[in-house]
């Protein structure tokens, strides 16, 4: 019997105008086929969604796609301790905007 | 007078079922605000769109968002010399599928 178990764990921290979604790759190693079993936890779509974690660009691009229904999508940039907005359905913020984490 | 010039150059290589869009960051340095001036060249949307280049995850996530109208979106993974599918509007391919470059 094959059981599908996600190799990617998530934790969510709520901020006033966005959710910070941090992923952890269990065992530290991920294969592209693991994208088939991503189980994103419920994320509020009435604010932004920011992605954080150590992982390949294709995981980031996949998660950004899955979070598309959020008001906007961003990625956490550790070197700036900030969220970089990469997609938006609203006037503010827009792609390229930088939201410092406090 | 401020002139907006994109710091990101693109070249496109057409394959049978996808376009490979390679970006080059002029001068090698990019700032989040440069996302405001991304000028993606015309890309056919009747096949997949794959992103390639050396750049931060937020650039990849932004380009994946801009290429959303394509049939599917992928990123080039140099270590596998393959495209990793990250988003799809069609039955084949699906996220997690790996398309080797020949």
mmCIF file of C-alpha atoms in Angstrom:
data_model
loop_
_atom_site.group_PDB
_atom_site.id
_atom_site.type_symbol
_atom_site.label_atom_id
_atom_site.label_comp_id
_atom_site.label_asym_id
_atom_site.label_seq_id
_atom_site.Cartn_x
_atom_site.Cartn_y
_atom_site.Cartn_z
ATOM 1 C CA UNK A 1 0.000 0.000 0.000
ATOM 2 C CA UNK A 2 1.419 3.348 -0.988
ATOM 3 C CA UNK A 3 0.868 6.156 1.448
ATOM 4 C CA UNK A 4 1.434 9.685 0.303
ATOM 5 C CA UNK A 5 3.219 11.702 2.933
ATOM 6 C CA UNK A 6 4.423 15.211 2.332
ATOM 7 C CA UNK A 7 8.142 15.785 2.801
ATOM 8 C CA UNK A 8 7.466 19.469 3.331
ATOM 9 C CA UNK A 9 6.247 20.770 6.686
ATOM 10 C CA UNK A 10 4.747 24.224 7.167
ATOM 11 C CA UNK A 11 4.336 26.644 10.038
ATOM 12 C CA UNK A 12 2.382 29.870 9.779
ATOM 13 C CA UNK A 13 2.879 33.094 11.684
ATOM 14 C CA UNK A 14 0.177 35.710 11.332
ATOM 15 C CA UNK A 15 1.069 39.364 10.908
ATOM 16 C CA UNK A 16 -1.360 42.241 10.596
ATOM 17 C CA UNK A 17 -1.494 42.346 6.799
ATOM 18 C CA UNK A 18 0.099 39.050 5.765
ATOM 19 C CA UNK A 19 0.739 35.466 6.779
ATOM 20 C CA UNK A 20 4.349 34.278 6.928
ATOM 21 C CA UNK A 21 4.421 30.674 5.714
ATOM 22 C CA UNK A 22 7.650 28.933 6.610
ATOM 23 C CA UNK A 23 8.438 25.566 5.074
ATOM 24 C CA UNK A 24 10.810 22.934 6.406
ATOM 25 C CA UNK A 25 12.049 20.099 4.210
ATOM 26 C CA UNK A 26 12.006 16.950 6.332
ATOM 27 C CA UNK A 27 15.425 15.293 6.198
ATOM 28 C CA UNK A 28 16.737 18.288 4.271
ATOM 29 C CA UNK A 29 16.443 16.632 0.865
ATOM 30 C CA UNK A 30 13.652 17.202 -1.628
ATOM 31 C CA UNK A 31 12.891 15.760 -5.043
ATOM 32 C CA UNK A 32 10.801 17.502 -7.728
ATOM 33 C CA UNK A 33 8.201 14.708 -7.436
ATOM 34 C CA UNK A 34 7.591 15.863 -3.852
ATOM 35 C CA UNK A 35 5.729 18.833 -5.354
ATOM 36 C CA UNK A 36 2.923 16.352 -6.087
ATOM 37 C CA UNK A 37 2.258 15.920 -2.364
ATOM 38 C CA UNK A 38 2.504 19.492 -1.102
ATOM 39 C CA UNK A 39 -0.149 19.964 1.563
ATOM 40 C CA UNK A 40 -0.337 23.671 2.169
ATOM 41 C CA UNK A 41 -2.164 24.421 5.448
ATOM 42 C CA UNK A 42 -5.187 26.752 5.387
ATOM 43 C CA UNK A 43 -3.987 30.284 4.675
ATOM 44 C CA UNK A 44 -6.224 33.360 4.984
ATOM 45 C CA UNK A 45 -6.687 34.880 1.526
ATOM 46 C CA UNK A 46 -7.870 38.284 2.749
ATOM 47 C CA UNK A 47 -4.291 39.425 3.225
ATOM 48 C CA UNK A 48 -0.837 38.777 1.783
ATOM 49 C CA UNK A 49 1.069 35.497 1.893
ATOM 50 C CA UNK A 50 4.846 35.428 2.301
ATOM 51 C CA UNK A 51 7.013 32.342 1.815
ATOM 52 C CA UNK A 52 10.095 31.578 3.894
ATOM 53 C CA UNK A 53 12.459 28.619 4.128
ATOM 54 C CA UNK A 54 15.586 26.989 2.772
ATOM 55 C CA UNK A 55 14.722 25.311 -0.510
ATOM 56 C CA UNK A 56 15.155 25.321 -4.286
ATOM 57 C CA UNK A 57 13.698 27.986 -6.580
ATOM 58 C CA UNK A 58 11.228 25.477 -8.020
ATOM 59 C CA UNK A 59 9.712 24.958 -4.571
ATOM 60 C CA UNK A 60 9.385 28.716 -4.123
ATOM 61 C CA UNK A 61 7.828 29.088 -7.583
ATOM 62 C CA UNK A 62 5.385 26.239 -6.866
ATOM 63 C CA UNK A 63 4.362 27.668 -3.473
ATOM 64 C CA UNK A 64 3.956 31.143 -4.996
ATOM 65 C CA UNK A 65 1.614 29.558 -7.545
ATOM 66 C CA UNK A 66 -0.388 27.728 -4.848
ATOM 67 C CA UNK A 67 -0.699 30.955 -2.853
ATOM 68 C CA UNK A 68 -1.934 32.901 -5.880
ATOM 69 C CA UNK A 69 -5.450 33.406 -4.351
ATOM 70 C CA UNK A 70 -3.945 35.575 -1.577
ATOM 71 C CA UNK A 71 -4.119 39.360 -1.942
ATOM 72 C CA UNK A 72 -0.440 39.380 -2.711
ATOM 73 C CA UNK A 73 2.479 36.970 -2.556
ATOM 74 C CA UNK A 74 5.982 37.646 -1.322
ATOM 75 C CA UNK A 75 9.169 35.829 -0.396
ATOM 76 C CA UNK A 76 11.246 36.332 2.708
ATOM 77 C CA UNK A 77 14.752 37.665 2.003
ATOM 78 C CA UNK A 78 16.975 36.854 5.012
ATOM 79 C CA UNK A 79 19.704 39.310 3.951
ATOM 80 C CA UNK A 80 17.208 42.164 4.211
ATOM 81 C CA UNK A 81 15.064 40.617 6.980
ATOM 82 C CA UNK A 82 12.205 41.691 4.733
ATOM 83 C CA UNK A 83 9.434 40.387 2.546
ATOM 84 C CA UNK A 84 9.856 41.082 -1.183
ATOM 85 C CA UNK A 85 6.485 41.344 -2.918
ATOM 86 C CA UNK A 86 6.482 39.268 -6.144
ATOM 87 C CA UNK A 87 2.790 39.252 -7.160
ATOM 88 C CA UNK A 88 -0.231 41.358 -6.230
ATOM 89 C CA UNK A 89 -3.942 41.618 -6.919
ATOM 90 C CA UNK A 90 -4.222 44.924 -5.019
ATOM 91 C CA UNK A 91 -2.899 48.462 -5.482
ATOM 92 C CA UNK A 92 -0.694 48.264 -2.409
ATOM 93 C CA UNK A 93 1.703 46.577 -2.105
ATOM 94 C CA UNK A 94 3.036 45.983 -5.600
ATOM 95 C CA UNK A 95 5.754 43.648 -6.903
ATOM 96 C CA UNK A 96 9.159 45.016 -5.942
ATOM 97 C CA UNK A 97 7.907 46.550 -2.702
ATOM 98 C CA UNK A 98 9.890 45.649 0.402
ATOM 99 C CA UNK A 99 8.146 45.018 3.722
ATOM 100 C CA UNK A 100 10.584 44.911 6.660
ATOM 101 C CA UNK A 101 9.876 42.305 9.321
ATOM 102 C CA UNK A 102 9.766 43.845 12.774
ATOM 103 C CA UNK B 1 14.607 63.264 -15.878
ATOM 104 C CA UNK B 2 14.230 59.740 -14.649
ATOM 105 C CA UNK B 3 14.290 57.061 -17.299
ATOM 106 C CA UNK B 4 13.110 53.587 -16.466
ATOM 107 C CA UNK B 5 15.436 50.974 -17.862
ATOM 108 C CA UNK B 6 15.145 47.331 -17.027
ATOM 109 C CA UNK B 7 18.180 45.791 -15.344
ATOM 110 C CA UNK B 8 17.035 42.366 -16.477
ATOM 111 C CA UNK B 9 17.687 41.156 -20.001
ATOM 112 C CA UNK B 10 15.945 38.157 -21.535
ATOM 113 C CA UNK B 11 16.649 35.700 -24.305
ATOM 114 C CA UNK B 12 14.182 33.082 -25.477
ATOM 115 C CA UNK B 13 14.857 29.701 -27.002
ATOM 116 C CA UNK B 14 11.904 27.856 -28.477
ATOM 117 C CA UNK B 15 11.435 24.148 -27.912
ATOM 118 C CA UNK B 16 8.643 21.997 -29.279
ATOM 119 C CA UNK B 17 6.353 22.235 -26.260
ATOM 120 C CA UNK B 18 7.818 25.098 -24.239
ATOM 121 C CA UNK B 19 9.805 28.316 -24.408
ATOM 122 C CA UNK B 20 12.982 28.566 -22.372
ATOM 123 C CA UNK B 21 13.253 32.112 -21.050
ATOM 124 C CA UNK B 22 16.711 32.926 -19.784
ATOM 125 C CA UNK B 23 17.284 36.102 -17.823
ATOM 126 C CA UNK B 24 20.556 37.936 -17.326
ATOM 127 C CA UNK B 25 20.966 40.549 -14.610
ATOM 128 C CA UNK B 26 22.935 43.422 -16.105
ATOM 129 C CA UNK B 27 25.919 44.180 -13.904
ATOM 130 C CA UNK B 28 25.089 41.120 -11.823
ATOM 131 C CA UNK B 29 23.333 43.067 -9.082
ATOM 132 C CA UNK B 30 19.591 43.406 -8.696
ATOM 133 C CA UNK B 31 17.406 45.252 -6.223
ATOM 134 C CA UNK B 32 13.792 44.312 -5.372
ATOM 135 C CA UNK B 33 12.630 47.627 -6.874
ATOM 136 C CA UNK B 34 13.935 46.388 -10.242
ATOM 137 C CA UNK B 35 10.868 44.109 -10.332
ATOM 138 C CA UNK B 36 8.884 47.266 -11.137
ATOM 139 C CA UNK B 37 10.607 47.545 -14.521
ATOM 140 C CA UNK B 38 10.631 43.938 -15.693
ATOM 141 C CA UNK B 39 9.974 43.932 -19.429
ATOM 142 C CA UNK B 40 9.245 40.348 -20.344
ATOM 143 C CA UNK B 41 9.507 39.822 -24.118
ATOM 144 C CA UNK B 42 6.525 38.327 -25.983
ATOM 145 C CA UNK B 43 6.176 34.679 -24.996
ATOM 146 C CA UNK B 44 3.840 32.244 -26.773
ATOM 147 C CA UNK B 45 1.125 31.164 -24.342
ATOM 148 C CA UNK B 46 0.058 28.081 -26.293
ATOM 149 C CA UNK B 47 2.838 26.036 -24.704
ATOM 150 C CA UNK B 48 4.863 25.913 -21.512
ATOM 151 C CA UNK B 49 7.236 28.603 -20.237
ATOM 152 C CA UNK B 50 10.431 27.699 -18.409
ATOM 153 C CA UNK B 51 12.626 30.178 -16.510
ATOM 154 C CA UNK B 52 16.407 29.980 -16.387
ATOM 155 C CA UNK B 53 19.120 32.220 -14.974
ATOM 156 C CA UNK B 54 21.189 33.136 -11.948
ATOM 157 C CA UNK B 55 19.049 35.228 -9.634
ATOM 158 C CA UNK B 56 17.224 35.409 -6.310
ATOM 159 C CA UNK B 57 14.095 33.388 -5.492
ATOM 160 C CA UNK B 58 11.977 36.547 -5.526
ATOM 161 C CA UNK B 59 12.915 37.147 -9.172
ATOM 162 C CA UNK B 60 11.971 33.561 -10.040
ATOM 163 C CA UNK B 61 8.672 33.874 -8.142
ATOM 164 C CA UNK B 62 7.894 37.168 -9.895
ATOM 165 C CA UNK B 63 8.683 35.768 -13.357
ATOM 166 C CA UNK B 64 6.621 32.637 -12.629
ATOM 167 C CA UNK B 65 3.733 34.954 -11.769
ATOM 168 C CA UNK B 66 4.178 37.005 -14.967
ATOM 169 C CA UNK B 67 4.273 33.801 -17.029
ATOM 170 C CA UNK B 68 1.079 32.476 -15.437
ATOM 171 C CA UNK B 69 -0.908 32.738 -18.726
ATOM 172 C CA UNK B 70 1.309 30.060 -20.294
ATOM 173 C CA UNK B 71 0.020 26.465 -20.399
ATOM 174 C CA UNK B 72 2.445 25.591 -17.668
ATOM 175 C CA UNK B 73 5.402 27.190 -15.920
ATOM 176 C CA UNK B 74 8.691 25.560 -14.974
ATOM 177 C CA UNK B 75 12.154 26.443 -13.770
ATOM 178 C CA UNK B 76 15.438 25.181 -15.147
ATOM 179 C CA UNK B 77 17.441 23.096 -12.651
ATOM 180 C CA UNK B 78 21.115 23.082 -13.770
ATOM 181 C CA UNK B 79 22.011 20.118 -11.531
ATOM 182 C CA UNK B 80 19.501 17.957 -13.409
ATOM 183 C CA UNK B 81 19.808 19.758 -16.777
ATOM 184 C CA UNK B 82 16.009 19.623 -16.674
ATOM 185 C CA UNK B 83 12.908 21.751 -16.372
ATOM 186 C CA UNK B 84 10.938 21.273 -13.153
ATOM 187 C CA UNK B 85 7.244 22.013 -13.689
ATOM 188 C CA UNK B 86 5.913 24.267 -10.901
ATOM 189 C CA UNK B 87 2.451 25.278 -12.178
ATOM 190 C CA UNK B 88 0.101 23.932 -14.823
ATOM 191 C CA UNK B 89 -3.262 24.655 -16.430
ATOM 192 C CA UNK B 90 -3.211 21.394 -18.401
ATOM 193 C CA UNK B 91 -3.319 17.687 -17.540
ATOM 194 C CA UNK B 92 0.220 17.071 -18.776
ATOM 195 C CA UNK B 93 2.683 18.072 -17.518
ATOM 196 C CA UNK B 94 1.854 18.592 -13.855
ATOM 197 C CA UNK B 95 3.821 20.271 -11.039
ATOM 198 C CA UNK B 96 6.672 18.019 -9.976
ATOM 199 C CA UNK B 97 7.184 16.594 -13.460
ATOM 200 C CA UNK B 98 10.732 16.730 -14.770
ATOM 201 C CA UNK B 99 11.439 17.497 -18.431
ATOM 202 C CA UNK B 100 15.054 16.747 -19.438
ATOM 203 C CA UNK B 101 16.687 19.217 -21.808
ATOM 204 C CA UNK B 102 18.185 17.516 -24.794
#
